[in-house]
Coordinates of C-alpha atoms in Angstrom, one line a residue:
Chain A
M1 CA 27.5 -187.3 -48.3
N2 CA 30.5 -185.2 -48.9
N3 CA 31.1 -182.6 -51.7
L4 CA 27.6 -181.8 -52.5
H5 CA 26.7 -179.7 -55.5
D6 CA 23.8 -177.5 -56.6
C7 CA 23.2 -178.6 -60.2
R8 CA 22.1 -175.1 -61.3
K9 CA 25.8 -174.2 -61.4
A10 CA 26.5 -176.9 -64.0
F11 CA 23.3 -175.8 -65.8
A12 CA 24.4 -172.2 -66.0
R13 CA 27.9 -172.9 -67.0
T14 CA 26.8 -175.3 -69.8
L15 CA 24.2 -173.0 -71.1
L16 CA 26.8 -170.2 -71.4
E17 CA 29.1 -172.6 -73.3
L18 CA 26.3 -173.6 -75.6
A19 CA 25.5 -169.9 -76.2
E20 CA 29.1 -169.1 -77.0
A21 CA 29.2 -171.9 -79.6
D22 CA 25.8 -171.4 -81.1
A23 CA 24.3 -168.0 -81.9
R24 CA 20.8 -169.5 -82.0
V25 CA 20.9 -170.1 -78.2
V26 CA 18.8 -167.7 -76.2
A27 CA 17.5 -167.8 -72.6
V28 CA 13.9 -166.9 -71.7
V29 CA 13.0 -166.2 -68.1
N30 CA 10.1 -165.1 -66.0
D31 CA 11.9 -162.7 -63.8
S32 CA 13.9 -165.7 -62.7
V33 CA 17.5 -164.6 -63.6
G34 CA 18.6 -165.2 -60.1
S35 CA 16.8 -168.5 -59.3
S36 CA 18.0 -169.9 -62.7
N37 CA 21.6 -168.8 -62.1
L38 CA 21.7 -166.7 -65.3
K39 CA 23.4 -163.5 -64.1
E40 CA 26.6 -164.5 -65.9
F41 CA 24.6 -165.2 -69.0
R42 CA 22.9 -161.8 -68.9
K43 CA 26.3 -160.1 -68.4
K44 CA 27.8 -161.9 -71.4
F45 CA 24.7 -162.0 -73.7
P46 CA 22.4 -159.2 -72.6
D47 CA 20.5 -159.3 -75.9
R48 CA 20.0 -163.0 -75.7
L49 CA 18.5 -163.0 -72.3
I50 CA 14.8 -162.4 -72.8
N51 CA 12.8 -161.6 -69.6
V52 CA 9.1 -161.8 -70.2
G53 CA 8.2 -160.9 -66.6
I54 CA 5.9 -163.0 -64.4
A55 CA 3.9 -164.6 -67.2
E56 CA 4.5 -168.3 -67.8
Q57 CA 1.9 -168.9 -70.5
N58 CA 3.3 -166.1 -72.5
M59 CA 6.8 -167.3 -71.8
V60 CA 6.2 -170.7 -73.3
G61 CA 4.4 -169.2 -76.3
I62 CA 7.2 -166.7 -76.8
G63 CA 9.6 -169.7 -76.7
A64 CA 7.6 -171.4 -79.6
G65 CA 7.7 -168.1 -81.5
L66 CA 11.5 -167.7 -81.0
A67 CA 12.0 -171.2 -82.3
N68 CA 9.8 -170.4 -85.3
G69 CA 12.0 -167.4 -85.9
G70 CA 15.1 -169.6 -86.1
L71 CA 16.5 -169.4 -82.5
M72 CA 16.9 -172.2 -79.9
P73 CA 15.3 -170.9 -76.7
F74 CA 16.0 -172.4 -73.3
V75 CA 12.9 -171.4 -71.4
C76 CA 13.8 -171.3 -67.7
G77 CA 11.5 -170.9 -64.7
A78 CA 10.5 -172.6 -61.4
S79 CA 9.2 -176.0 -62.6
C80 CA 5.9 -175.7 -60.7
F81 CA 4.9 -172.6 -62.7
L82 CA 6.6 -173.4 -65.9
T83 CA 4.7 -176.7 -66.3
G84 CA 1.6 -176.2 -64.3
R85 CA 0.7 -172.7 -65.3
A86 CA 1.6 -173.1 -69.0
L87 CA 0.6 -176.8 -69.5
E88 CA -1.6 -176.1 -72.5
Q89 CA 1.2 -174.1 -74.1
V90 CA 3.6 -176.9 -73.4
K91 CA 1.1 -179.4 -75.0
V92 CA 0.1 -177.3 -78.1
D93 CA 2.9 -174.8 -78.8
L94 CA 5.7 -177.2 -78.0
G95 CA 4.6 -180.9 -78.1
Y96 CA 2.0 -180.8 -80.8
S97 CA 3.9 -178.2 -82.8
R98 CA 7.2 -180.1 -82.4
S99 CA 8.9 -176.7 -81.6
N100 CA 12.6 -176.8 -80.9
V101 CA 12.3 -175.4 -77.4
K102 CA 14.1 -176.6 -74.3
L103 CA 12.1 -176.2 -71.1
C104 CA 14.3 -175.9 -68.0
G105 CA 12.2 -176.6 -64.9
M106 CA 14.2 -175.2 -62.0
S107 CA 13.8 -176.3 -58.4
S108 CA 11.6 -179.2 -59.2
G109 CA 10.2 -181.7 -56.7
V110 CA 10.0 -180.4 -53.1
A111 CA 13.2 -178.2 -53.3
Y112 CA 11.1 -175.2 -52.1
G113 CA 10.3 -177.2 -48.9
E114 CA 8.6 -175.0 -46.4
L115 CA 7.1 -172.8 -49.1
G116 CA 4.6 -175.5 -49.5
P117 CA 2.6 -177.4 -52.1
T118 CA 2.0 -174.3 -54.3
H119 CA 5.7 -174.3 -54.9
H120 CA 6.3 -178.0 -55.0
S121 CA 6.5 -179.5 -58.5
I122 CA 5.7 -183.1 -57.9
E123 CA 3.4 -183.6 -60.9
D124 CA 5.6 -182.3 -63.7
M125 CA 7.0 -185.6 -64.8
A126 CA 3.5 -187.1 -65.1
W127 CA 2.2 -184.0 -67.0
T128 CA 5.1 -183.7 -69.4
R129 CA 5.6 -187.4 -70.1
A130 CA 1.9 -187.7 -71.2
I131 CA 2.5 -185.2 -74.0
A132 CA 3.5 -186.7 -77.4
N133 CA 6.8 -185.6 -79.0
M134 CA 8.2 -184.4 -75.6
T135 CA 11.5 -185.7 -74.3
V136 CA 11.6 -185.6 -70.5
I137 CA 15.0 -185.8 -68.7
V138 CA 15.7 -185.8 -65.0
P139 CA 19.4 -185.6 -64.4
A140 CA 21.0 -186.8 -61.2
D141 CA 24.2 -184.8 -60.7
P142 CA 26.2 -181.9 -62.2
A143 CA 27.9 -184.1 -64.9
E144 CA 24.6 -185.4 -66.0
T145 CA 22.9 -182.0 -65.9
S146 CA 25.6 -180.7 -68.2
A147 CA 25.5 -183.7 -70.5
A148 CA 21.7 -183.6 -70.7
L149 CA 21.7 -179.9 -71.6
R150 CA 24.1 -180.6 -74.5
A151 CA 22.0 -183.6 -75.6
A152 CA 18.9 -181.4 -75.5
A153 CA 20.5 -178.8 -77.7
A154 CA 21.6 -181.5 -80.1
H155 CA 18.1 -182.9 -80.3
E156 CA 15.7 -181.3 -82.7
G157 CA 12.4 -180.9 -80.9
P158 CA 10.9 -180.0 -77.5
V159 CA 12.7 -181.2 -74.3
F160 CA 11.7 -180.8 -70.7
L161 CA 14.7 -180.8 -68.4
R162 CA 13.6 -181.3 -64.8
L163 CA 16.4 -179.7 -62.8
S164 CA 16.9 -179.4 -59.1
R165 CA 18.6 -177.1 -56.6
M166 CA 18.9 -179.8 -54.0
P167 CA 22.6 -180.7 -53.1
V168 CA 23.7 -183.9 -54.7
P169 CA 27.1 -185.7 -54.8
D170 CA 29.0 -186.4 -58.0
I171 CA 27.7 -189.7 -59.4
H172 CA 29.1 -189.7 -62.9
P173 CA 32.6 -188.9 -64.1
A174 CA 33.1 -185.6 -65.9
D175 CA 33.4 -187.3 -69.3
Y176 CA 30.1 -189.2 -68.8
E177 CA 28.3 -189.9 -72.0
F178 CA 24.6 -189.3 -71.7
R179 CA 22.2 -190.6 -74.4
I180 CA 18.6 -189.6 -74.5
G181 CA 16.4 -192.6 -73.8
R182 CA 19.2 -194.8 -72.3
A183 CA 19.2 -195.7 -68.6
G184 CA 22.5 -195.8 -66.8
R185 CA 23.3 -199.0 -64.9
L186 CA 25.2 -197.6 -61.8
R187 CA 25.4 -200.9 -59.9
D188 CA 24.8 -204.6 -60.7
G189 CA 22.7 -206.8 -58.5
S190 CA 20.6 -209.9 -58.9
D191 CA 18.2 -209.8 -56.0
V192 CA 16.4 -206.5 -56.6
T193 CA 16.7 -203.4 -58.8
L194 CA 16.4 -199.9 -57.5
I195 CA 15.3 -197.5 -60.3
A196 CA 15.6 -193.8 -59.6
N197 CA 16.2 -190.5 -61.2
G198 CA 17.1 -186.9 -60.2
V199 CA 18.0 -186.3 -56.6
M200 CA 16.9 -189.8 -55.6
V201 CA 19.7 -191.6 -57.5
C202 CA 22.3 -190.9 -54.8
R203 CA 19.9 -192.1 -52.2
A204 CA 19.2 -195.3 -54.1
L205 CA 23.0 -195.9 -54.4
E206 CA 23.3 -195.5 -50.6
A207 CA 20.4 -197.8 -50.0
A208 CA 22.1 -200.4 -52.3
A209 CA 25.2 -200.1 -50.1
L210 CA 23.1 -200.7 -47.0
L211 CA 21.4 -203.7 -48.6
E212 CA 24.8 -205.3 -49.4
K213 CA 25.3 -205.5 -45.6
D214 CA 22.0 -207.4 -45.4
G215 CA 23.3 -209.8 -47.9
I216 CA 21.0 -208.5 -50.7
E217 CA 22.6 -207.6 -54.1
A218 CA 20.7 -204.6 -55.3
G219 CA 21.2 -203.2 -58.8
V220 CA 20.7 -199.5 -59.4
L221 CA 19.4 -198.0 -62.6
N222 CA 19.5 -194.3 -63.3
M223 CA 16.3 -193.7 -65.4
S224 CA 17.1 -190.1 -66.2
T225 CA 15.1 -190.1 -69.4
V226 CA 11.4 -190.7 -68.5
R227 CA 10.2 -190.2 -72.1
P228 CA 11.3 -192.0 -74.3
L229 CA 11.6 -194.7 -71.7
D230 CA 14.4 -197.3 -71.8
T231 CA 12.0 -200.3 -71.8
Q232 CA 14.7 -202.7 -72.6
A233 CA 16.7 -201.8 -69.4
I234 CA 13.5 -202.2 -67.4
A235 CA 12.7 -205.6 -68.9
E236 CA 16.2 -206.7 -68.1
A237 CA 15.9 -205.5 -64.6
A238 CA 12.6 -207.3 -64.2
M239 CA 14.1 -210.6 -65.4
T240 CA 16.5 -210.5 -62.4
G241 CA 13.9 -209.9 -59.7
P242 CA 11.6 -207.3 -58.1
I243 CA 11.9 -203.6 -58.6
V244 CA 11.7 -200.6 -56.3
T245 CA 11.3 -197.2 -58.0
V246 CA 12.3 -194.0 -56.2
E247 CA 11.3 -190.5 -57.3
E248 CA 11.0 -187.0 -55.9
H249 CA 7.5 -186.9 -57.4
T250 CA 4.0 -188.2 -56.8
V251 CA 3.8 -191.9 -57.4
V252 CA 0.8 -191.1 -59.6
G253 CA 2.0 -190.9 -63.2
G254 CA 5.7 -190.4 -62.7
L255 CA 8.7 -192.6 -62.9
G256 CA 7.2 -195.5 -60.9
S257 CA 4.1 -195.5 -63.1
A258 CA 6.2 -195.4 -66.2
V259 CA 8.3 -198.4 -65.0
A260 CA 5.2 -200.3 -63.9
E261 CA 3.6 -199.8 -67.3
A262 CA 6.7 -201.3 -68.9
V263 CA 7.0 -204.1 -66.4
V264 CA 3.4 -205.4 -66.8
E265 CA 3.9 -205.5 -70.6
S266 CA 7.2 -207.3 -70.5
H267 CA 8.0 -209.3 -67.4
P268 CA 5.6 -208.7 -64.5
V269 CA 7.4 -208.7 -61.2
R270 CA 6.7 -207.4 -57.7
M271 CA 7.2 -203.7 -57.4
R272 CA 7.3 -200.9 -54.8
R273 CA 6.9 -197.3 -55.9
L274 CA 8.4 -194.8 -53.5
G275 CA 7.6 -191.2 -53.9
F276 CA 5.0 -188.8 -52.6
P277 CA 1.9 -190.9 -52.0
G278 CA -0.7 -188.8 -53.9
E279 CA -1.2 -186.2 -51.2
F280 CA -0.1 -182.6 -50.7
A281 CA 2.9 -182.4 -48.4
P282 CA 2.8 -180.9 -44.9
T283 CA 5.1 -178.0 -44.0
G284 CA 8.7 -178.9 -43.8
S285 CA 12.1 -178.7 -45.3
P286 CA 13.0 -181.0 -48.2
E287 CA 15.0 -183.3 -46.0
F288 CA 12.1 -183.4 -43.5
L289 CA 9.7 -184.3 -46.3
F290 CA 12.0 -187.0 -47.6
E291 CA 12.1 -188.5 -44.1
H292 CA 8.3 -188.1 -43.7
F293 CA 7.5 -189.8 -46.9
G294 CA 10.1 -192.6 -46.7
L295 CA 12.6 -191.3 -49.3
T296 CA 15.8 -191.9 -47.4
P297 CA 18.4 -194.6 -48.0
E298 CA 17.2 -196.4 -44.9
K299 CA 13.5 -196.4 -45.9
I300 CA 14.5 -197.4 -49.4
R301 CA 16.4 -200.3 -47.9
L302 CA 13.4 -201.4 -45.9
A303 CA 11.1 -201.2 -48.9
A304 CA 13.6 -203.3 -50.9
L305 CA 13.8 -206.0 -48.2
K306 CA 10.0 -206.2 -48.1
V307 CA 9.6 -206.6 -51.8
V308 CA 12.4 -209.2 -51.9
E309 CA 10.7 -211.1 -49.2
E310 CA 7.2 -210.9 -50.8
S311 CA 8.7 -211.9 -54.1
A312 CA 10.3 -215.0 -52.5
R313 CA 7.0 -215.9 -50.9
V314 CA 5.2 -215.7 -54.2
I315 CA 7.8 -218.0 -55.8
C316 CA 7.4 -220.5 -52.9
A317 CA 3.6 -220.4 -53.3
V318 CA 3.9 -221.1 -57.0
D319 CA 6.6 -223.7 -56.8
P320 CA 5.8 -226.4 -54.1
R321 CA 9.4 -227.6 -54.1
G322 CA 10.6 -224.1 -53.1
Chain B
M1 CA 1.5 -162.2 -102.3
Q2 CA 4.8 -160.6 -102.7
T3 CA 8.2 -162.1 -102.8
H4 CA 11.4 -160.4 -101.8
D5 CA 12.5 -159.5 -105.3
S6 CA 9.1 -158.5 -106.7
P7 CA 8.3 -154.9 -107.4
P8 CA 6.0 -153.0 -105.1
P9 CA 2.4 -153.9 -106.1
D10 CA 0.1 -151.5 -108.0
P11 CA -2.6 -150.5 -105.5
G12 CA -5.5 -150.8 -107.9
A13 CA -4.4 -154.2 -109.1
T14 CA -3.8 -155.3 -105.5
V15 CA -7.4 -154.4 -104.5
A16 CA -8.8 -156.2 -107.5
A17 CA -6.7 -159.3 -106.7
A18 CA -7.8 -159.2 -103.0
A19 CA -11.5 -158.9 -104.0
R20 CA -11.1 -162.0 -106.2
L21 CA -9.2 -163.8 -103.4
A22 CA -11.8 -162.8 -100.8
R23 CA -14.6 -164.1 -102.9
R24 CA -12.8 -167.4 -103.4
I25 CA -12.1 -167.7 -99.6
R26 CA -15.8 -167.2 -98.9
R27 CA -16.9 -169.8 -101.5
H28 CA -14.3 -172.4 -100.5
S29 CA -15.0 -171.9 -96.7
L30 CA -18.7 -172.5 -97.1
Q31 CA -18.3 -175.5 -99.4
M32 CA -15.7 -177.0 -97.0
V33 CA -17.9 -176.5 -93.9
S34 CA -20.9 -177.8 -95.8
S35 CA -19.0 -180.9 -97.0
A36 CA -17.4 -181.6 -93.6
R37 CA -20.7 -180.9 -91.8
L38 CA -18.5 -179.1 -89.3
G39 CA -16.7 -175.7 -89.0
H40 CA -17.0 -172.1 -88.1
P41 CA -18.4 -170.3 -91.1
G42 CA -19.3 -167.0 -89.4
G43 CA -15.7 -166.3 -88.5
D44 CA -14.4 -167.6 -91.8
L45 CA -16.4 -165.0 -93.6
S46 CA -15.6 -162.1 -91.2
S47 CA -11.9 -162.7 -91.7
A48 CA -12.0 -163.3 -95.4
D49 CA -11.2 -159.7 -96.5
I50 CA -8.3 -159.4 -94.0
L51 CA -6.8 -162.7 -95.1
A52 CA -7.3 -161.8 -98.8
T53 CA -5.5 -158.4 -98.3
L54 CA -2.6 -160.0 -96.4
Y55 CA -2.0 -162.6 -99.1
S56 CA -2.4 -160.1 -102.0
G57 CA 0.8 -158.2 -101.6
V58 CA 1.3 -157.5 -97.9
L59 CA 3.0 -160.7 -96.8
R60 CA 6.5 -161.4 -98.2
I61 CA 6.2 -165.1 -98.5
N62 CA 7.2 -167.8 -101.0
P63 CA 4.8 -170.7 -101.5
R64 CA 7.5 -172.6 -103.3
N65 CA 9.6 -172.5 -100.1
P66 CA 7.3 -171.9 -97.2
A67 CA 10.1 -172.4 -94.6
E68 CA 12.4 -169.7 -96.1
A69 CA 14.2 -168.1 -93.2
G70 CA 13.5 -164.5 -94.2
R71 CA 9.8 -164.9 -94.8
D72 CA 7.2 -162.8 -93.1
R73 CA 5.3 -164.8 -90.5
F74 CA 1.5 -164.9 -90.5
I75 CA -0.1 -166.6 -87.5
M76 CA -3.8 -167.4 -87.5
S77 CA -4.6 -167.3 -83.8
K78 CA -8.3 -167.9 -84.4
G79 CA -7.5 -171.5 -85.5
H80 CA -11.2 -172.5 -85.6
C81 CA -11.4 -170.4 -88.8
S82 CA -9.2 -173.0 -90.5
A83 CA -11.4 -173.2 -93.6
A84 CA -10.6 -169.6 -94.5
L85 CA -6.9 -170.1 -93.7
Y86 CA -6.7 -173.3 -95.8
A87 CA -8.6 -171.6 -98.6
V88 CA -6.2 -168.6 -98.8
L89 CA -3.1 -170.8 -98.5
A90 CA -4.4 -173.1 -101.4
E91 CA -5.3 -170.1 -103.5
S92 CA -1.9 -168.7 -102.9
G93 CA -0.2 -171.8 -104.1
F94 CA 0.9 -173.5 -100.9
F95 CA -1.0 -176.7 -101.9
P96 CA -3.4 -177.7 -104.6
V97 CA -6.9 -176.1 -104.3
E98 CA -8.5 -179.6 -105.0
R99 CA -7.2 -180.7 -101.6
L100 CA -9.6 -178.3 -99.9
G101 CA -12.2 -181.1 -100.5
E102 CA -10.4 -183.2 -97.8
Y103 CA -11.3 -180.7 -95.1
M104 CA -11.8 -182.7 -91.8
K105 CA -12.1 -186.0 -93.7
P106 CA -10.5 -189.0 -91.9
L107 CA -6.7 -188.8 -92.0
S108 CA -6.8 -185.5 -93.9
M109 CA -4.0 -183.0 -93.4
L110 CA -6.7 -180.4 -93.2
N111 CA -7.7 -180.9 -89.5
G112 CA -10.4 -178.8 -87.9
H113 CA -7.6 -176.7 -86.5
P114 CA -4.3 -176.1 -88.4
D115 CA -1.2 -178.2 -88.0
R116 CA 2.0 -176.6 -89.2
N117 CA 3.7 -180.0 -89.5
K118 CA 1.1 -181.2 -92.0
V119 CA 0.0 -178.1 -94.0
R120 CA 2.5 -176.0 -95.9
G121 CA 2.2 -172.3 -95.0
V122 CA 0.8 -172.8 -91.5
E123 CA 3.1 -171.2 -89.0
A124 CA 1.6 -172.2 -85.7
N125 CA -0.7 -174.9 -84.3
T126 CA -3.7 -173.0 -83.0
G127 CA -7.1 -173.8 -81.7
P128 CA -7.0 -173.1 -78.0
L129 CA -7.5 -169.3 -77.9
G130 CA -4.9 -166.9 -76.7
H131 CA -1.9 -168.8 -78.2
G132 CA -1.2 -166.9 -81.4
L133 CA -0.2 -163.6 -80.0
P134 CA 2.5 -164.9 -77.5
I135 CA 4.0 -167.0 -80.4
A136 CA 3.9 -163.9 -82.6
V137 CA 5.7 -161.9 -80.0
G138 CA 8.4 -164.6 -79.9
A139 CA 8.7 -164.6 -83.6
A140 CA 9.0 -160.8 -83.8
K141 CA 11.5 -160.8 -81.0
A142 CA 13.5 -163.5 -82.9
A143 CA 13.8 -161.1 -85.8
K144 CA 15.0 -158.3 -83.6
V145 CA 17.6 -160.5 -81.9
Q146 CA 18.9 -161.5 -85.3
G147 CA 18.6 -158.0 -86.8
A148 CA 16.4 -159.5 -89.5
S149 CA 13.9 -157.4 -91.5
W150 CA 11.0 -159.9 -91.8
R151 CA 7.8 -159.0 -90.1
T152 CA 5.2 -160.9 -88.0
F153 CA 1.5 -160.7 -88.4
V154 CA -1.1 -162.3 -86.2
L155 CA -4.9 -162.4 -86.6
T156 CA -7.0 -162.9 -83.5
G157 CA -10.7 -163.0 -82.9
D158 CA -12.2 -160.4 -80.6
G159 CA -13.9 -162.8 -78.1
E160 CA -10.4 -164.4 -77.9
L161 CA -9.1 -161.3 -76.2
Q162 CA -10.9 -162.5 -73.1
E163 CA -7.9 -164.9 -72.7
G164 CA -5.4 -163.4 -70.3
S165 CA -2.4 -164.7 -72.2
N166 CA -3.0 -162.0 -74.9
W167 CA -2.5 -159.3 -72.3
E168 CA 0.7 -160.9 -71.0
A169 CA 1.9 -160.8 -74.6
A170 CA 0.7 -157.3 -75.2
M171 CA 2.8 -156.0 -72.3
A172 CA 5.9 -158.0 -73.5
A173 CA 5.5 -156.7 -77.1
A174 CA 5.5 -153.1 -75.9
Q175 CA 8.4 -153.7 -73.5
F176 CA 10.4 -155.3 -76.4
R177 CA 9.5 -152.4 -78.7
L178 CA 8.3 -154.8 -81.4
D179 CA 7.4 -152.4 -84.2
N180 CA 7.9 -155.4 -86.6
L181 CA 4.8 -157.1 -85.1
T182 CA 1.2 -156.4 -86.3
L183 CA -1.9 -157.7 -84.6
I184 CA -5.1 -157.6 -86.5
V185 CA -8.3 -158.1 -84.4
D186 CA -11.2 -159.5 -86.3
R187 CA -13.7 -157.3 -84.4
N188 CA -17.0 -158.9 -85.5
R189 CA -18.4 -158.2 -82.0
L190 CA -19.8 -161.8 -81.7
Q191 CA -18.4 -164.7 -79.8
Q192 CA -19.7 -168.3 -79.7
G193 CA -22.6 -167.6 -77.4
D194 CA -23.4 -163.9 -77.6
E195 CA -22.1 -160.5 -78.3
T196 CA -18.7 -159.8 -76.7
E197 CA -20.1 -156.7 -74.9
R198 CA -22.9 -158.8 -73.3
T199 CA -20.4 -161.5 -72.3
V200 CA -17.3 -159.9 -71.0
S201 CA -16.9 -156.4 -72.5
L202 CA -13.8 -155.6 -74.5
E203 CA -14.5 -151.9 -74.9
P204 CA -12.9 -149.4 -75.0
L205 CA -10.7 -151.7 -77.1
A206 CA -8.6 -149.1 -78.9
A207 CA -7.9 -147.3 -75.7
R208 CA -6.9 -150.5 -74.0
W209 CA -4.4 -151.4 -76.7
S210 CA -3.1 -147.9 -76.7
A211 CA -2.8 -147.9 -72.9
F212 CA -0.7 -151.2 -73.3
G213 CA 1.7 -149.2 -75.4
W214 CA 0.6 -150.2 -78.9
A215 CA 0.1 -148.0 -81.9
V216 CA -3.6 -148.5 -82.8
R217 CA -5.5 -148.0 -86.1
E218 CA -9.2 -148.8 -86.6
V219 CA -10.3 -149.8 -90.1
D220 CA -13.4 -151.2 -91.9
G221 CA -12.3 -154.8 -92.1
H222 CA -14.3 -155.3 -95.3
D223 CA -13.0 -152.3 -97.1
L224 CA -10.1 -153.8 -99.2
R225 CA -8.8 -150.4 -100.2
A226 CA -8.7 -149.2 -96.6
L227 CA -7.1 -152.4 -95.4
A228 CA -4.4 -152.3 -98.1
R229 CA -3.7 -148.6 -97.2
T230 CA -3.5 -149.4 -93.5
F231 CA -1.0 -152.3 -94.0
G232 CA 0.9 -150.0 -96.3
E233 CA 1.5 -147.5 -93.5
L234 CA 3.3 -150.1 -91.2
P235 CA 5.0 -149.6 -88.9
F236 CA 2.7 -146.9 -87.5
E237 CA 5.2 -145.6 -84.9
P238 CA 8.8 -146.6 -84.5
G239 CA 9.4 -148.7 -81.3
R240 CA 5.7 -149.6 -80.9
P241 CA 3.9 -152.8 -81.8
N242 CA 1.0 -152.3 -84.3
C243 CA -2.6 -153.1 -83.6
I244 CA -5.2 -152.9 -86.3
L245 CA -8.8 -153.1 -85.1
A246 CA -10.7 -154.4 -88.1
R247 CA -14.4 -153.7 -87.8
T248 CA -16.1 -156.7 -89.4
H249 CA -19.3 -158.6 -89.5
K250 CA -19.6 -162.3 -88.7
G251 CA -21.0 -164.1 -91.8
R252 CA -20.1 -161.1 -94.0
G253 CA -21.2 -161.7 -97.6
V254 CA -24.2 -163.8 -97.0
S255 CA -27.3 -161.8 -95.9
F256 CA -28.9 -164.5 -93.7
M257 CA -25.6 -165.2 -91.9
E258 CA -24.5 -161.7 -91.2
D259 CA -24.3 -160.7 -87.6
R260 CA -26.2 -163.8 -86.5
V261 CA -24.5 -165.5 -83.5
E262 CA -25.7 -169.0 -84.5
W263 CA -23.6 -169.0 -87.6
H264 CA -20.5 -169.2 -85.4
H265 CA -20.5 -172.9 -86.0
K266 CA -23.8 -173.7 -87.8
V267 CA -23.5 -175.8 -90.9
P268 CA -25.6 -174.7 -93.9
T269 CA -28.1 -177.0 -95.5
E270 CA -27.8 -177.7 -99.2
A271 CA -30.3 -175.0 -100.0
E272 CA -28.6 -172.5 -97.7
L273 CA -25.3 -173.3 -99.3
A274 CA -26.7 -172.7 -102.8
A275 CA -28.3 -169.4 -101.7
A276 CA -25.1 -168.3 -100.0
L277 CA -22.9 -169.1 -103.1
L278 CA -25.3 -167.2 -105.3
E279 CA -25.0 -164.1 -103.0
I280 CA -21.2 -164.3 -102.9
G281 CA -21.1 -164.7 -106.7
E282 CA -18.4 -166.1 -109.0
D283 CA -15.2 -164.8 -110.5
P284 CA -16.1 -162.2 -113.2
Q285 CA -15.3 -163.6 -116.7

């Protein structure tokens, strides 16, 4: 992969642009000015950068209060602490209250690598998508990060943006139009559909290219909004064949679960859910962990081949002429 | 209550209005809890005089337009005392008093804990403890960021202060120099299961708030004149958040409920309700 980007740059640039255009925009941080790339924001808008110290419950509550007071806070912190530590505040002060607060979970997934499971945020999609009124977005590249941030600002209500620091290539054009709740079809294919979000989208695209050499036509769906879910796009994918989901998250409750829920209620097909298999990760860099848990293009390819084969066997068993 | 353009209230008249409002809050709360067969009457009664004072001239709010941008914010952090909150809001004109009869009935807007999206005048959805103060810090900070003159008030229980989020918020409020923020602690000394001091001690509470950088006043939380005077002295010190420790009694106004831990969430029988209402009395003719 060439020309890789840290999406936090697009995040910081877009937040600054939003703040320039809208006086309601403020940033709230838990001593995370550096890790959220907000030094420029602080320089330009010192009074609109609110540092609450290392106190995530308070940070989310303060976000709700700032919104009550007429502002539009972007509450930024490492996703593991922002969601896990403050989950009740996310549920009550944001979701239940329908507060106009934008949660920006930085360095989600296993971006912190060797720092270990305390710093991995591989449950945040499951937690946040279970909360009513929440919108949950997992962008895949700089253009989508930027577009998702703008869409979140335009949306009245709580949004969780699950952001990453992991290097990713450009997938979308700069003028890409993002719509909350609409999946992006990045590649057509009639044999199997790979559904991914976040940093796994580029890997799913690479896997699809490998599968083409195997004679398998794999479609790729970018399911960047996990709540509300684009159930129509999922149903359409299921009509064409089996599905493999790929997420930088535990397979319990995240993207794979969300897709499976939609599939069984629309058009049941064979599925494989790739992600972290419901266990805490061993020590290792993000790339090591992706390899270890089968989240590489090659492992995605193998999972797709397997599910295509199983699917064909099932069809043969059902149809004696097959 | 006071709107932006109304003249400063006459202290004597304010205290008389607060006394009448407090009596009504107590009567409504007990009737609501009795009718719902659920609720937290002890805390409803301990906070009645504080609520009555706030809504009798302290808060600059407009029941005809509860979402007015420049309104004072009042956040009821002790959301379990929703009966008292609903009673004061209804009596203040946010919704019809008759609707108090719907308290906790199926599909009622008057849930056991308040929902700002359903009830006019409710600023925050509370219930889990330790949420109100952080939200109030955010609201007060929002006023500072915008250079606005409206103020933020928050009422917490005392047992509630065992939640750590309050102390995170206490530090932030002092750091942000939020002299437009006022915390009132309903210091009735009882939590659900026992006395606070026998559970996890809060004392020395005034010294603690003071050490956290707040300007602290202690007041008899049932003395309407003292409460009005204390609120009238806000802000206590420029650049410091305000803390009012209101010494109260759980179940205040009903002899057999006062300072009795079981009335935290006990429901009165028909006979107990009748006796309680008799003690509280009715509006003078």
